mmCIF file of C-alpha atoms in Angstrom:
data_model
loop_
_atom_site.group_PDB
_atom_site.id
_atom_site.type_symbol
_atom_site.label_atom_id
_atom_site.label_comp_id
_atom_site.label_asym_id
_atom_site.label_seq_id
_atom_site.Cartn_x
_atom_site.Cartn_y
_atom_site.Cartn_z
ATOM 1 C CA ALA A 155 -20.326 3.482 -11.514
ATOM 2 C CA GLN A 156 -18.690 5.986 -10.412
ATOM 3 C CA SER A 157 -15.285 6.698 -12.000
ATOM 4 C CA VAL A 158 -12.696 8.710 -12.866
ATOM 5 C CA THR A 159 -10.780 8.737 -15.723
ATOM 6 C CA GLN A 160 -6.980 10.133 -16.591
ATOM 7 C CA PRO A 161 -6.824 9.704 -20.438
ATOM 8 C CA ASP A 162 -2.707 10.221 -20.068
ATOM 9 C CA ILE A 163 -0.856 8.417 -18.097
ATOM 10 C CA HIS A 164 2.531 9.849 -18.855
ATOM 11 C CA ILE A 165 2.623 13.515 -19.894
ATOM 12 C CA THR A 166 6.649 15.263 -20.834
ATOM 13 C CA VAL A 167 6.085 19.236 -21.347
ATOM 14 C CA SER A 168 9.152 21.759 -22.041
ATOM 15 C CA GLU A 169 9.835 23.852 -19.271
ATOM 16 C CA GLY A 170 7.896 27.545 -20.171
ATOM 17 C CA ALA A 171 5.469 25.507 -21.892
ATOM 18 C CA SER A 172 2.073 25.031 -21.186
ATOM 19 C CA LEU A 173 0.281 22.148 -19.832
ATOM 20 C CA GLU A 174 -3.678 20.759 -19.590
ATOM 21 C CA LEU A 175 -3.925 17.479 -17.937
ATOM 22 C CA ARG A 176 -7.200 16.035 -18.940
ATOM 23 C CA CYS A 177 -9.785 14.667 -16.108
ATOM 24 C CA ASN A 178 -13.184 12.980 -17.467
ATOM 25 C CA TYR A 179 -15.839 12.073 -14.143
ATOM 26 C CA SER A 180 -18.658 9.493 -14.159
ATOM 27 C CA TYR A 181 -21.620 10.051 -11.010
ATOM 28 C CA GLY A 182 -25.155 10.405 -11.436
ATOM 29 C CA ALA A 183 -25.440 13.066 -8.126
ATOM 30 C CA THR A 184 -23.579 16.544 -8.095
ATOM 31 C CA PRO A 185 -19.984 16.211 -8.027
ATOM 32 C CA TYR A 186 -17.336 18.290 -6.288
ATOM 33 C CA LEU A 187 -14.448 17.431 -7.966
ATOM 34 C CA PHE A 188 -10.074 18.010 -6.409
ATOM 35 C CA TRP A 189 -7.083 17.953 -8.101
ATOM 36 C CA TYR A 190 -3.961 17.139 -6.110
ATOM 37 C CA VAL A 191 -0.218 16.197 -6.613
ATOM 38 C CA GLN A 192 2.118 14.219 -5.560
ATOM 39 C CA SER A 193 6.072 14.130 -5.490
ATOM 40 C CA PRO A 194 7.825 10.505 -5.189
ATOM 41 C CA GLY A 195 7.091 9.220 -2.032
ATOM 42 C CA GLN A 196 5.379 11.639 -0.863
ATOM 43 C CA GLY A 197 1.366 12.308 0.546
ATOM 44 C CA LEU A 198 -1.046 14.203 -1.982
ATOM 45 C CA GLN A 199 -1.202 18.220 -2.004
ATOM 46 C CA LEU A 200 -4.482 19.919 -2.821
ATOM 47 C CA LEU A 201 -3.955 21.926 -5.892
ATOM 48 C CA LEU A 202 -7.517 22.909 -6.179
ATOM 49 C CA LYS A 203 -11.444 22.079 -5.544
ATOM 50 C CA TYR A 204 -15.083 22.954 -7.345
ATOM 51 C CA PHE A 205 -17.895 22.545 -5.763
ATOM 52 C CA SER A 206 -20.440 25.152 -7.116
ATOM 53 C CA GLY A 207 -20.573 28.532 -8.630
ATOM 54 C CA ASP A 208 -17.805 29.763 -11.384
ATOM 55 C CA THR A 209 -16.760 26.203 -13.101
ATOM 56 C CA LEU A 210 -13.771 27.933 -13.462
ATOM 57 C CA VAL A 211 -11.471 27.283 -10.691
ATOM 58 C CA GLN A 212 -7.823 28.690 -8.913
ATOM 59 C CA GLY A 213 -5.636 27.033 -7.153
ATOM 60 C CA ILE A 214 -1.860 27.077 -5.760
ATOM 61 C CA LYS A 215 0.980 27.204 -7.565
ATOM 62 C CA GLY A 216 -0.238 28.856 -11.144
ATOM 63 C CA PHE A 217 -2.628 26.195 -11.798
ATOM 64 C CA GLU A 218 -6.446 26.790 -12.838
ATOM 65 C CA ALA A 219 -8.928 23.933 -13.658
ATOM 66 C CA GLU A 220 -12.111 24.715 -15.474
ATOM 67 C CA PHE A 221 -15.046 22.365 -14.820
ATOM 68 C CA LYS A 222 -17.641 21.960 -18.139
ATOM 69 C CA ARG A 223 -20.522 19.793 -16.589
ATOM 70 C CA SER A 224 -21.467 18.735 -20.634
ATOM 71 C CA GLN A 225 -18.497 17.350 -20.877
ATOM 72 C CA SER A 226 -18.174 15.292 -17.708
ATOM 73 C CA SER A 227 -14.694 17.281 -17.894
ATOM 74 C CA PHE A 228 -12.165 18.753 -14.908
ATOM 75 C CA ASN A 229 -9.485 19.373 -17.143
ATOM 76 C CA LEU A 230 -6.147 21.102 -15.122
ATOM 77 C CA ARG A 231 -3.942 23.708 -17.154
ATOM 78 C CA LYS A 232 -1.480 25.890 -16.359
ATOM 79 C CA PRO A 233 0.685 28.279 -18.626
ATOM 80 C CA SER A 234 3.666 28.151 -18.140
ATOM 81 C CA VAL A 235 5.668 24.984 -16.115
ATOM 82 C CA HIS A 236 8.370 24.967 -14.138
ATOM 83 C CA TRP A 237 10.280 22.635 -14.083
ATOM 84 C CA SER A 238 9.300 21.640 -9.996
ATOM 85 C CA ASP A 239 6.373 21.058 -11.535
ATOM 86 C CA ALA A 240 7.292 17.530 -12.798
ATOM 87 C CA ALA A 241 4.942 15.065 -10.161
ATOM 88 C CA GLU A 242 2.117 13.153 -10.342
ATOM 89 C CA TYR A 243 -1.178 14.138 -10.882
ATOM 90 C CA PHE A 244 -4.283 13.075 -9.779
ATOM 91 C CA CYS A 245 -8.150 14.005 -10.167
ATOM 92 C CA ALA A 246 -10.867 13.132 -7.803
ATOM 93 C CA VAL A 247 -14.970 12.889 -7.605
ATOM 94 C CA GLY A 248 -16.900 13.130 -4.605
ATOM 95 C CA ALA A 249 -19.928 13.534 -3.410
ATOM 96 C CA TYR A 250 -22.384 15.504 -1.075
ATOM 97 C CA ASN A 251 -23.947 12.242 0.239
ATOM 98 C CA GLN A 252 -20.851 10.094 0.367
ATOM 99 C CA GLY A 253 -19.400 10.861 3.804
ATOM 100 C CA GLY A 254 -16.423 12.798 1.603
ATOM 101 C CA LYS A 255 -15.058 9.015 0.262
ATOM 102 C CA LEU A 256 -13.563 10.593 -2.621
ATOM 103 C CA ILE A 257 -12.919 8.511 -5.961
ATOM 104 C CA PHE A 258 -9.618 9.120 -7.489
ATOM 105 C CA GLY A 259 -8.385 8.780 -11.463
ATOM 106 C CA GLN A 260 -5.644 6.900 -12.325
ATOM 107 C CA GLY A 261 -2.991 9.479 -12.051
ATOM 108 C CA THR A 262 -1.078 11.324 -14.969
ATOM 109 C CA GLU A 263 2.398 11.721 -14.244
ATOM 110 C CA LEU A 264 4.419 15.051 -15.843
ATOM 111 C CA SER A 265 8.097 15.457 -16.648
ATOM 112 C CA VAL A 266 9.254 18.455 -17.490
ATOM 113 C CA LYS A 267 12.103 18.744 -19.720
ATOM 114 C CA PRO A 268 14.598 21.896 -19.281
ATOM 115 C CA GLY B 705 -3.674 25.728 7.689
ATOM 116 C CA ALA B 706 -5.147 22.013 7.185
ATOM 117 C CA VAL B 707 -1.337 19.783 8.364
ATOM 118 C CA VAL B 708 -1.885 16.126 9.002
ATOM 119 C CA SER B 709 1.267 14.819 10.073
ATOM 120 C CA GLN B 710 2.064 10.960 9.453
ATOM 121 C CA HIS B 711 4.236 8.829 11.496
ATOM 122 C CA PRO B 712 6.276 6.878 11.223
ATOM 123 C CA SER B 713 7.440 7.891 7.438
ATOM 124 C CA TRP B 714 9.414 4.672 6.992
ATOM 125 C CA VAL B 715 9.348 1.417 8.733
ATOM 126 C CA ILE B 716 11.510 -1.673 8.236
ATOM 127 C CA CYS B 717 10.226 -5.123 10.391
ATOM 128 C CA LYS B 718 10.539 -8.467 10.050
ATOM 129 C CA SER B 719 7.510 -10.772 9.454
ATOM 130 C CA GLY B 720 4.922 -11.546 11.947
ATOM 131 C CA THR B 721 5.827 -8.527 13.885
ATOM 132 C CA SER B 722 2.779 -5.798 14.551
ATOM 133 C CA VAL B 723 2.968 -2.178 13.119
ATOM 134 C CA LYS B 724 1.040 0.873 14.113
ATOM 135 C CA ILE B 725 0.790 4.206 11.841
ATOM 136 C CA GLU B 726 -0.468 6.914 13.574
ATOM 137 C CA CYS B 727 -2.294 9.719 11.636
ATOM 138 C CA ARG B 728 -3.059 13.486 13.670
ATOM 139 C CA SER B 729 -4.565 16.143 11.920
ATOM 140 C CA LEU B 730 -2.563 19.126 14.082
ATOM 141 C CA ASP B 731 -4.343 22.330 13.398
ATOM 142 C CA PHE B 732 -8.182 21.331 12.957
ATOM 143 C CA GLN B 733 -10.612 19.060 13.814
ATOM 144 C CA ALA B 734 -10.646 15.636 11.580
ATOM 145 C CA THR B 735 -14.404 14.261 12.020
ATOM 146 C CA THR B 736 -13.315 11.956 9.336
ATOM 147 C CA MET B 737 -9.964 10.037 8.445
ATOM 148 C CA PHE B 738 -9.367 8.007 5.968
ATOM 149 C CA TRP B 739 -6.464 5.319 5.494
ATOM 150 C CA TYR B 740 -5.342 4.435 1.358
ATOM 151 C CA ARG B 741 -2.762 2.131 0.168
ATOM 152 C CA GLN B 742 -0.686 2.702 -3.068
ATOM 153 C CA PHE B 743 1.655 -0.021 -5.230
ATOM 154 C CA PRO B 744 4.309 1.774 -7.232
ATOM 155 C CA LYS B 745 3.251 3.536 -9.980
ATOM 156 C CA GLN B 746 -0.849 3.226 -9.241
ATOM 157 C CA SER B 747 -3.429 4.802 -7.495
ATOM 158 C CA LEU B 748 -5.005 5.421 -4.374
ATOM 159 C CA MET B 749 -6.618 2.624 -2.965
ATOM 160 C CA LEU B 750 -9.676 3.141 -0.192
ATOM 161 C CA MET B 751 -8.515 1.061 2.816
ATOM 162 C CA ALA B 752 -11.320 2.322 5.351
ATOM 163 C CA THR B 753 -13.305 5.533 6.180
ATOM 164 C CA SER B 754 -13.107 6.327 10.604
ATOM 165 C CA ASN B 755 -15.436 8.408 12.199
ATOM 166 C CA GLU B 756 -14.257 9.621 15.637
ATOM 167 C CA GLY B 757 -15.841 7.279 18.216
ATOM 168 C CA SER B 758 -17.419 4.763 15.765
ATOM 169 C CA LYS B 759 -15.510 1.648 14.238
ATOM 170 C CA ALA B 760 -14.030 1.765 10.686
ATOM 171 C CA THR B 761 -15.881 0.824 7.931
ATOM 172 C CA TYR B 762 -13.313 -1.444 5.447
ATOM 173 C CA GLU B 763 -13.886 -1.295 1.979
ATOM 174 C CA GLN B 764 -14.805 -4.830 0.388
ATOM 175 C CA GLY B 765 -11.804 -6.953 0.025
ATOM 176 C CA VAL B 766 -10.174 -5.065 3.087
ATOM 177 C CA GLU B 767 -9.774 -7.355 6.199
ATOM 178 C CA LYS B 768 -10.715 -6.076 9.097
ATOM 179 C CA ASP B 769 -8.589 -8.131 11.585
ATOM 180 C CA LYS B 770 -5.856 -7.756 9.553
ATOM 181 C CA PHE B 771 -5.740 -3.854 9.648
ATOM 182 C CA LEU B 772 -6.978 -2.349 12.644
ATOM 183 C CA ILE B 773 -8.155 0.860 13.118
ATOM 184 C CA ASN B 774 -8.693 3.636 15.705
ATOM 185 C CA HIS B 775 -10.122 6.800 15.573
ATOM 186 C CA ALA B 776 -10.585 7.570 19.219
ATOM 187 C CA SER B 777 -10.207 11.786 18.978
ATOM 188 C CA LEU B 778 -10.857 14.169 16.469
ATOM 189 C CA THR B 779 -6.878 14.490 16.071
ATOM 190 C CA LEU B 780 -5.688 10.972 15.746
ATOM 191 C CA SER B 781 -6.389 7.683 14.216
ATOM 192 C CA THR B 782 -3.757 4.643 13.665
ATOM 193 C CA LEU B 783 -3.685 1.979 11.650
ATOM 194 C CA THR B 784 -2.235 -1.005 13.063
ATOM 195 C CA VAL B 785 -1.078 -3.709 10.714
ATOM 196 C CA THR B 786 -1.503 -6.966 12.447
ATOM 197 C CA SER B 787 1.003 -10.215 12.065
ATOM 198 C CA ALA B 788 2.624 -8.644 8.987
ATOM 199 C CA HIS B 789 4.254 -10.526 6.265
ATOM 200 C CA PRO B 790 6.487 -9.127 3.167
ATOM 201 C CA GLU B 791 2.743 -9.107 0.891
ATOM 202 C CA ASP B 792 1.458 -6.156 3.304
ATOM 203 C CA SER B 793 4.727 -3.991 2.291
ATOM 204 C CA SER B 794 3.265 -0.709 0.745
ATOM 205 C CA PHE B 795 3.114 3.032 0.769
ATOM 206 C CA TYR B 796 0.210 3.498 3.844
ATOM 207 C CA ILE B 797 -1.613 7.498 2.839
ATOM 208 C CA CYS B 798 -3.960 8.536 5.686
ATOM 209 C CA SER B 799 -6.317 11.990 4.875
ATOM 210 C CA ALA B 800 -8.393 14.197 6.827
ATOM 211 C CA ARG B 801 -11.500 15.479 6.890
ATOM 212 C CA GLU B 802 -13.234 18.233 8.718
ATOM 213 C CA ALA B 803 -16.858 18.212 9.133
ATOM 214 C CA GLY B 804 -19.464 19.806 6.048
ATOM 215 C CA PRO B 805 -20.257 19.431 2.872
ATOM 216 C CA ASN B 806 -17.937 21.453 1.604
ATOM 217 C CA GLN B 807 -14.433 19.823 2.813
ATOM 218 C CA PRO B 808 -11.533 18.354 1.477
ATOM 219 C CA GLN B 809 -9.495 15.251 2.666
ATOM 220 C CA HIS B 810 -6.133 16.771 3.578
ATOM 221 C CA PHE B 811 -3.096 14.072 3.296
ATOM 222 C CA GLY B 812 -0.475 12.928 4.990
ATOM 223 C CA ASP B 813 3.237 12.200 3.248
ATOM 224 C CA GLY B 814 2.647 9.045 3.780
ATOM 225 C CA THR B 815 4.580 5.544 6.029
ATOM 226 C CA ARG B 816 6.750 3.352 3.463
ATOM 227 C CA LEU B 817 6.319 -0.515 5.422
ATOM 228 C CA SER B 818 8.438 -2.805 4.375
ATOM 229 C CA ILE B 819 8.043 -6.057 5.637
ATOM 230 C CA LEU B 820 11.174 -8.671 5.461
#
């Protein structure tokens, strides 16, 4: 069955510290992968996406993610977190033959302490 | 680019009324639009997928007669919650996607629906 797991429900990091949010997927077909961010009461904003090619992808707001097929992972990273990065982060997986439908992880809430 | 506008952002209404939510792609043609429901502190739950000019495809457990979806043009989809009741109160989010294999979904800002 298709699934996306974000093992960490809530993470707190200090401002300026590095960040890594974990995402593991289970999908039989070739996946394409996304990270979205959601601020309270808002919709989702696309941070980055992976379809093929270079397994390290760069996104907006200084985020990057690395696709590791052997580990079925697509972890999101940022070298230095800013207070404005506090939000909910969702990993999502889709497949080429699913009409663009996505499966979302449970989300990871990021808190940033000064 | 890739802006999706969702309206209204917040609606409060009495039980038994119907509520219409609009989702518009402002600068691209959305061949496919998706409607989600999100409960507090939870992930998005896909309700239905709509392709322009076709009937929507509903996910299992979603009442198609309760949640009417129309996707009459390449830039507009609507979700109508018919005879809404307090249990329909939720955060509803739409997304839109262009045609093509590598296109992401772009999301609206959501609609907070409160049924009294």
